[in-house]
CSV table of C-alpha atoms in Angstrom, one decimal:
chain,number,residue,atom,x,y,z
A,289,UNK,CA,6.6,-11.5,25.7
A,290,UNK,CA,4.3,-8.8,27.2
A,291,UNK,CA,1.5,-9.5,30.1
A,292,UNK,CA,-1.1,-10.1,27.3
A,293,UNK,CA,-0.6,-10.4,23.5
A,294,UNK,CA,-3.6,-9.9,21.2
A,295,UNK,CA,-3.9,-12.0,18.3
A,296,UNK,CA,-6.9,-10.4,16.1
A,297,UNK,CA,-8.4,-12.7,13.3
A,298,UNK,CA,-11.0,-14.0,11.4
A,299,UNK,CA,-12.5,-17.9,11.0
A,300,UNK,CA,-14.6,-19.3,8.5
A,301,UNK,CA,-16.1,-22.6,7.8
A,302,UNK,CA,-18.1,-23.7,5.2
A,303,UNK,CA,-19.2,-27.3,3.8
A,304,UNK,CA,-19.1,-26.2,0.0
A,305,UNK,CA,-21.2,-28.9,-1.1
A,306,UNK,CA,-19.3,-31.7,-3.5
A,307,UNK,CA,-19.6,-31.7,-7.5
A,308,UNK,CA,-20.0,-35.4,-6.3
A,309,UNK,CA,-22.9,-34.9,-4.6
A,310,UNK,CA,-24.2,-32.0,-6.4
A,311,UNK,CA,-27.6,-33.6,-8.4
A,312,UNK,CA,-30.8,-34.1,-8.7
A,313,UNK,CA,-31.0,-37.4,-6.6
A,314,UNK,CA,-30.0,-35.0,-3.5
A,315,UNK,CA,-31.6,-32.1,-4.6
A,316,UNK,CA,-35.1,-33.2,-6.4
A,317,UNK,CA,-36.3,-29.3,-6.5
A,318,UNK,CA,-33.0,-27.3,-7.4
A,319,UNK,CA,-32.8,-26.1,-11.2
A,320,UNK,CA,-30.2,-28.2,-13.2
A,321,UNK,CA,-28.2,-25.1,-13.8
A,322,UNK,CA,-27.1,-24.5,-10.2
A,323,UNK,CA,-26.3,-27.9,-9.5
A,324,UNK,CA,-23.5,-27.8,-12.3
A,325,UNK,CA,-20.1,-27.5,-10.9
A,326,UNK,CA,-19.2,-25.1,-13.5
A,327,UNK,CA,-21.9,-22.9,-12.3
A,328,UNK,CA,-21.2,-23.6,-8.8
A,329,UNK,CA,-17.4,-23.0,-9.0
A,330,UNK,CA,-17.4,-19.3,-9.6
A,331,UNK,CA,-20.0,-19.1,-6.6
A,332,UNK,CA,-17.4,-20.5,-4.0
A,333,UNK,CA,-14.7,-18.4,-5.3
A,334,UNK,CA,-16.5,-15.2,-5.0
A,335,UNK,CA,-17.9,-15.9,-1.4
A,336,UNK,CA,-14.5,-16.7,-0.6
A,337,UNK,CA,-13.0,-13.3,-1.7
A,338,UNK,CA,-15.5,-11.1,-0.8
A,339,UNK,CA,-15.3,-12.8,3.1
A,340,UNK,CA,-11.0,-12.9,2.9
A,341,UNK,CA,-11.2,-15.0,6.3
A,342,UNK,CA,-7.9,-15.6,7.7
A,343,UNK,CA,-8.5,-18.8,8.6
A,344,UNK,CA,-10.9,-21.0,6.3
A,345,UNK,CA,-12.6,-24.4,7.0
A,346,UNK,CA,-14.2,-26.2,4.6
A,347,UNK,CA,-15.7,-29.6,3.6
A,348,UNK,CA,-16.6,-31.5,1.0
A,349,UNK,CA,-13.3,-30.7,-1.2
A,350,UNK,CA,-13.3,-33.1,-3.6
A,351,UNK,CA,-10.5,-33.7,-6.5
A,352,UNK,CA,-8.6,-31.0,-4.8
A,353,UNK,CA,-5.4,-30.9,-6.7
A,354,UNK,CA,-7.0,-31.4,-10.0
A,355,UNK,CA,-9.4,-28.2,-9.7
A,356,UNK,CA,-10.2,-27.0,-6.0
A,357,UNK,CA,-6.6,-25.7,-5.5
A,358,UNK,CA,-6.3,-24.1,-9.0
A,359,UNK,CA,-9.4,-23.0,-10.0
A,360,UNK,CA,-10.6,-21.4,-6.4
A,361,UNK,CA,-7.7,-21.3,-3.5
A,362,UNK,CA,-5.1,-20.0,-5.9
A,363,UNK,CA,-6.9,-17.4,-7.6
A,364,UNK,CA,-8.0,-15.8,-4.1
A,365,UNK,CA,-6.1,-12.4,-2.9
A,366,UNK,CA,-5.8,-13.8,0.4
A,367,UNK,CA,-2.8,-16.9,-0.4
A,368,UNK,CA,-3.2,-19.9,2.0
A,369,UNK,CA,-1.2,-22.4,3.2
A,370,UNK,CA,-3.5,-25.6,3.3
A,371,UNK,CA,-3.4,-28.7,5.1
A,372,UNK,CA,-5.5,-31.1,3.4
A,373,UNK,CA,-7.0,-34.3,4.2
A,374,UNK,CA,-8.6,-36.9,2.0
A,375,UNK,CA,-11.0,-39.5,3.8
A,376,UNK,CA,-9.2,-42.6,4.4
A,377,UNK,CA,-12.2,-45.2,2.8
A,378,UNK,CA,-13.8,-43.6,-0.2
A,379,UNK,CA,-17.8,-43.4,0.4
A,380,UNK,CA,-19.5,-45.2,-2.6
A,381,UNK,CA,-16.5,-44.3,-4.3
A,382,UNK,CA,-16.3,-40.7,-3.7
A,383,UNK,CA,-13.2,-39.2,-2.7
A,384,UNK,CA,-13.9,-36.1,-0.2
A,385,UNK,CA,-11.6,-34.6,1.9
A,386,UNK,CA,-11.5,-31.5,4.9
A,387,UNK,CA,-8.9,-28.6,4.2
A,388,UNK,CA,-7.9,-25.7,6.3
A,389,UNK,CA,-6.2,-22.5,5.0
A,390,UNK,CA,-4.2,-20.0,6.8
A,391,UNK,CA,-3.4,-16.5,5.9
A,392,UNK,CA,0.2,-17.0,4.4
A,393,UNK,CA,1.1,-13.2,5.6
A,394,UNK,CA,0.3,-13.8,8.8
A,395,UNK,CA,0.6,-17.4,10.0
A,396,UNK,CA,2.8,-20.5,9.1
A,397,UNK,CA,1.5,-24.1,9.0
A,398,UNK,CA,3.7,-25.6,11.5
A,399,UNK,CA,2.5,-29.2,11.5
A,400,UNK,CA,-0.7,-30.9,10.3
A,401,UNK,CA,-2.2,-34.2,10.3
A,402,UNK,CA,-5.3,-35.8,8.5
A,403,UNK,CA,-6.8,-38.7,11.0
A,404,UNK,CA,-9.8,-41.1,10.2
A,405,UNK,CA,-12.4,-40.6,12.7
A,406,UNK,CA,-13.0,-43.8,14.3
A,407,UNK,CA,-16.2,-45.4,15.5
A,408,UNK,CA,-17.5,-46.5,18.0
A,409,UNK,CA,-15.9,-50.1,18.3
A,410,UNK,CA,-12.6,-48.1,17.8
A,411,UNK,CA,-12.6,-49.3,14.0
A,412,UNK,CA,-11.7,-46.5,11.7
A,413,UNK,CA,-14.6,-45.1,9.6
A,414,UNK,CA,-14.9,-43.4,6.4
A,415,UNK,CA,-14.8,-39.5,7.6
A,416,UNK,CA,-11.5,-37.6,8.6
A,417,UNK,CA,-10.3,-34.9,10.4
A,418,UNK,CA,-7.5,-32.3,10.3
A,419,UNK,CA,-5.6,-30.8,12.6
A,420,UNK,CA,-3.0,-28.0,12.2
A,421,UNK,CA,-0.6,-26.4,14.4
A,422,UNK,CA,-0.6,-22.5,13.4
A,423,UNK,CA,2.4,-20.3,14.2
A,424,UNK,CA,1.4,-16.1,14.1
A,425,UNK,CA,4.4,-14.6,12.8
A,426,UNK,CA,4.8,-11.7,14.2
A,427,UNK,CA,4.2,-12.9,17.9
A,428,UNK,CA,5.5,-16.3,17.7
A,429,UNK,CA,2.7,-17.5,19.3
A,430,UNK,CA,0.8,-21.2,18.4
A,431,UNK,CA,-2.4,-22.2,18.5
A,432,UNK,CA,-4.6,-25.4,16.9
A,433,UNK,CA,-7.7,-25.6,14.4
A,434,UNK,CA,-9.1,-28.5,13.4
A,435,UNK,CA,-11.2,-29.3,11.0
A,436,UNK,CA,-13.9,-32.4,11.0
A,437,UNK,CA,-16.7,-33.9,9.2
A,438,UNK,CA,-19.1,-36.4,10.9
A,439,UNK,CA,-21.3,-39.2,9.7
A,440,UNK,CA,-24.3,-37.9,8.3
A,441,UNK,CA,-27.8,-39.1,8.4
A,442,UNK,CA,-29.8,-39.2,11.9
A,443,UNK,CA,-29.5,-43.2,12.2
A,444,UNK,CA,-25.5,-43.0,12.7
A,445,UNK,CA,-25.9,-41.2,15.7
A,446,UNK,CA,-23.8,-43.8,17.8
A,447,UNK,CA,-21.3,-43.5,14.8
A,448,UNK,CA,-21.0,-39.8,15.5
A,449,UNK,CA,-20.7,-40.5,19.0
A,450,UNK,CA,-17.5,-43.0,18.6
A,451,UNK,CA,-15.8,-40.1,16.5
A,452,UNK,CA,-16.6,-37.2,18.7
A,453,UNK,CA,-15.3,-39.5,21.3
A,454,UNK,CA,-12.3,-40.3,19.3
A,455,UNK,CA,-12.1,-36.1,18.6
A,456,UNK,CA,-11.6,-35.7,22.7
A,457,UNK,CA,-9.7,-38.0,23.8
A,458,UNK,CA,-7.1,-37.0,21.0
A,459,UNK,CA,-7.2,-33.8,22.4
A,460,UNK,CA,-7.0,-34.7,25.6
A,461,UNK,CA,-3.5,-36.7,24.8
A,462,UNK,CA,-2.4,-34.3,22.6
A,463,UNK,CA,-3.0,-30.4,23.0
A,464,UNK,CA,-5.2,-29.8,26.3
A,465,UNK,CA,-3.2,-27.2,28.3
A,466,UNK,CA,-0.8,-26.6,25.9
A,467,UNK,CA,-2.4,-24.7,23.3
A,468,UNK,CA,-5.9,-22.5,22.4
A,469,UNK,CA,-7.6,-24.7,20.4
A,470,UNK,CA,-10.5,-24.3,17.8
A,471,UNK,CA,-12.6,-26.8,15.9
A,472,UNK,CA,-14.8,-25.8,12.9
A,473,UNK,CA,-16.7,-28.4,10.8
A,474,UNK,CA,-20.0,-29.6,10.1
A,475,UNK,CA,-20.9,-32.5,12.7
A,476,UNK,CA,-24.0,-33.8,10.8
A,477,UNK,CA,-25.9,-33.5,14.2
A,478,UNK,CA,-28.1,-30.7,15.9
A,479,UNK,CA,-27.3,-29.3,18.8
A,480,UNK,CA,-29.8,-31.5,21.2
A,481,UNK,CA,-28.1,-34.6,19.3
A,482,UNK,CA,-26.2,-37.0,22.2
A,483,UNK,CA,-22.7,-36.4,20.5
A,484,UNK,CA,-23.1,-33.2,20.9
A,485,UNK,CA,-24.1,-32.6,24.0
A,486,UNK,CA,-21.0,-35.2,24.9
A,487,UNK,CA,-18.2,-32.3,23.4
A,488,UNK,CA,-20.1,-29.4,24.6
A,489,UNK,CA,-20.2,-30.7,28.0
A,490,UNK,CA,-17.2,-32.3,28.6
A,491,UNK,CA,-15.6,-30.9,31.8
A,492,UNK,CA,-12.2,-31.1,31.0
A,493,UNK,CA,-12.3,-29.4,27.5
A,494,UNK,CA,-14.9,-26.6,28.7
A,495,UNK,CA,-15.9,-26.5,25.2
A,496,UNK,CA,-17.3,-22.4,24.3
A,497,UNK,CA,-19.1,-21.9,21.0
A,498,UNK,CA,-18.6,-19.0,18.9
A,499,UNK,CA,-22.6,-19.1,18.1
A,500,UNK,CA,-25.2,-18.7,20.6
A,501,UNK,CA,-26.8,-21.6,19.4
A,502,UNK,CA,-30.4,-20.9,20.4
A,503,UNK,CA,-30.3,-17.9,18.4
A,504,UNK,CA,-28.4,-19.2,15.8
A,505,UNK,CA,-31.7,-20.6,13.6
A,506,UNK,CA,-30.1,-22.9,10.8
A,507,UNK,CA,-26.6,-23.3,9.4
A,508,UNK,CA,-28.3,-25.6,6.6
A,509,UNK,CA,-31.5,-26.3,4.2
A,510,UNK,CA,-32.7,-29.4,2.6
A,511,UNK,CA,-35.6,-29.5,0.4
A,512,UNK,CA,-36.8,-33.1,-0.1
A,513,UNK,CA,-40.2,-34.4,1.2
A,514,UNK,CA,-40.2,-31.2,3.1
A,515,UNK,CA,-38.0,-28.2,3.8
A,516,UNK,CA,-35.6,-29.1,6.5
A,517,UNK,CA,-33.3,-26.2,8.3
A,518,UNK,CA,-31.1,-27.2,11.0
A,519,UNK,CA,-27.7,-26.2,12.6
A,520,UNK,CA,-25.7,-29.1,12.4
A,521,UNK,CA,-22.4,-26.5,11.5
A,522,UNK,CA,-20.0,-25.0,14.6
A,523,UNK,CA,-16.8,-23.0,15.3
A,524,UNK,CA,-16.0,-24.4,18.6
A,525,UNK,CA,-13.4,-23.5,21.2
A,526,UNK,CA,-11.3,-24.6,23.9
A,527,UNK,CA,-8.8,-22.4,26.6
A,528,UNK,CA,-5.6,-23.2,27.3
A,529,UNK,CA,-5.8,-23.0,30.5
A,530,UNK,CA,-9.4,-24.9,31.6
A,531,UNK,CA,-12.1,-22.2,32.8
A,532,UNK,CA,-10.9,-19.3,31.6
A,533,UNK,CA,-12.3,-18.9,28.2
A,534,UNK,CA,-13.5,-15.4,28.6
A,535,UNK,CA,-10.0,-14.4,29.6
A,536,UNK,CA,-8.5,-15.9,26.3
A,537,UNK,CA,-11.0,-15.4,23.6
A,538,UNK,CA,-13.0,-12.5,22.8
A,539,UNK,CA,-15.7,-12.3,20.1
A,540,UNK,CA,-16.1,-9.7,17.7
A,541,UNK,CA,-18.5,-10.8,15.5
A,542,UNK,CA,-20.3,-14.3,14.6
A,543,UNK,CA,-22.7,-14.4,11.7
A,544,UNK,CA,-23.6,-16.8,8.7
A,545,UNK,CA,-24.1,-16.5,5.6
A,546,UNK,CA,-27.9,-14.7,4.7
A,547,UNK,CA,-28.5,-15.7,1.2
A,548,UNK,CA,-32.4,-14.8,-0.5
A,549,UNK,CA,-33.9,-18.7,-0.7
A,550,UNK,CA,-36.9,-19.7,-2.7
A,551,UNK,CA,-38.2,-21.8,-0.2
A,552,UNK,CA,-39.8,-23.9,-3.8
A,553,UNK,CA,-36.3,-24.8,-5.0
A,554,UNK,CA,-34.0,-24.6,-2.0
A,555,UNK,CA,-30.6,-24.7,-2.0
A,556,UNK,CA,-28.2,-24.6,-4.4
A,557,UNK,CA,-29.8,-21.4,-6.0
A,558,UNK,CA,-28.3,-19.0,-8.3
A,559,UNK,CA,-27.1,-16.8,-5.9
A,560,UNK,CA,-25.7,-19.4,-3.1
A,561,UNK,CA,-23.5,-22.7,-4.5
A,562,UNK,CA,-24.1,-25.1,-1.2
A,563,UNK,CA,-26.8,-26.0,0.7
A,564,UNK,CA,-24.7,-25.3,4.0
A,565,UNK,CA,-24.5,-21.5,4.9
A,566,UNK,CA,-21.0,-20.8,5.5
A,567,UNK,CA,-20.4,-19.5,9.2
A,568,UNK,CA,-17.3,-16.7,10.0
A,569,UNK,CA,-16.4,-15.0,13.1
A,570,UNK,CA,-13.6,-12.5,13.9
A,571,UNK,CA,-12.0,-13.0,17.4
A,572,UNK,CA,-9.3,-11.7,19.7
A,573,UNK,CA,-7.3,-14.6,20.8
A,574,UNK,CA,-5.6,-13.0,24.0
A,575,UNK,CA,-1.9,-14.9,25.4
A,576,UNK,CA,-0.6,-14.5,28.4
């Protein structure tokens, strides 16, 4: 291996918004034709295409054998290899699940895992995350992505916390020193939320998001009693070796999605199938 190997790539992640979850009871102002999953489906593919991220996160996947996998992942140019994890404890009995893809030409899924998040009182909960270990082929080199999806709603905050908590001390056992590590998902929680605060200051992960996250504005829009935008959606990450971030990860670009909104209807519109904005970056990832 040379002094420094340069692994150039891009991330995406992206709730893509349930056909479960997809209706009027969630969405009281969206027309009834973009809320269809037939409609919606097309939508998801093409965003997907036209972005060709080397790396894709995404949440919300549900019945993914049945149609997710066939209909969208496998007619994509870009062929993944996809870990995918189903919830543990169906939600109202709705069966979701968090997926990550890698770009089959250039990495291998080496190992992968889905986990149920647990709570607070250690108990699992109903959300999961996934973890992959990714090997680039031509270097040889590995690195970690995982993928999670918090409790939503703003009165489970001490829920998040437990699972956040459960998120580092998993990496703390597992992968802290040993590889690069990134986590994409949608945390249900702002960036002044306790849970957090709690990853991106913990001193021995040194967390670095890929998003300045005072400029980043909203990563998601809600239009019920009122219009609510907030970023509750990151692409984390964590060094190898502790402190030395810059050294190890370079960013090229981080930007999300910019679709035209009616600010009447919200999201889903005709143009944009979820009513999370996807978020990509390209980095270097830099060994030594």
């Amino acid at each position: 291996m040379s002094a420094k190997e340069k692994l150039s790539f891009s991330l995406m992640q992206w709730n893509t918004l349930s056909y479960h979850l997809s209706d009027k009871k969630a969405f009281p102002y969206a027309q009834d034709e973009n809320l269809k999953w037939e409609n919606r489906l097309p939508l998801i593919k093409k965003y997907l295409e036209e972005n060709k991220a080397d790396i894709i996160c995404l949440e919300e996947i549900g019945n993914f054998e049945q149609g997710f996998k066939s209909d969208i992942i496998d007619k994509l140019t870009i062929k993944y290899d996809i870990a995918f994890g189903q919830r543990s404890a169906p939600t109202l009995g709705i069966n979701l699940g968090c997926l990550i893809g890698v770009n089959k030409e250039l990495f291998t899924l080496e190992k992968y895992e889905s986990i149920a998040l647990e709570e607070q009182e250690g108990k699992p909960g109903g959300q999961n995350m996934v973890w992959a270990l990714i090997l680039d082929k031509k270097s040889g080199n590995k690195f970690i992505v995982f993928v999670v999806h918090l409790k939503a709603k703003e009165a489970f905050e001490n829920i998040r916390i437990g699972q956040v908590e459960h998120l580092i001390k998993f990496i703390e056992k597992n992968f802290l020193g040993k590889y690069p590590i990134f986590i994409l998902g949608d945390f249900n929680a702002e960036p002044s939320y306790t849970c957090i605060n709690i990853l991106l200051n913990n001193e021995k992960l040194n967390v670095k998001s890929l998003f300045d996250l005072k400029k980043l504005d909203y990563s998601t829009i809600k239009l019920r009693d009122k219009m609510y935008k907030r970023i509750i959606d990151y692409i984390l990450f964590v060094s190898k070796n502790k402190n030395n971030s810059d050294n190890e990860l370079s960013i090229k670009y981080a930007e999300r999605a910019k679709p035209d909104i009616d600010e009447s209807i919200g999201l889903p519109n005709d143009k944009f199938p979820s009513d999370h904005l996807f978020l990509k970056a390209e980095v270097d990832l830099m060994f030594c």
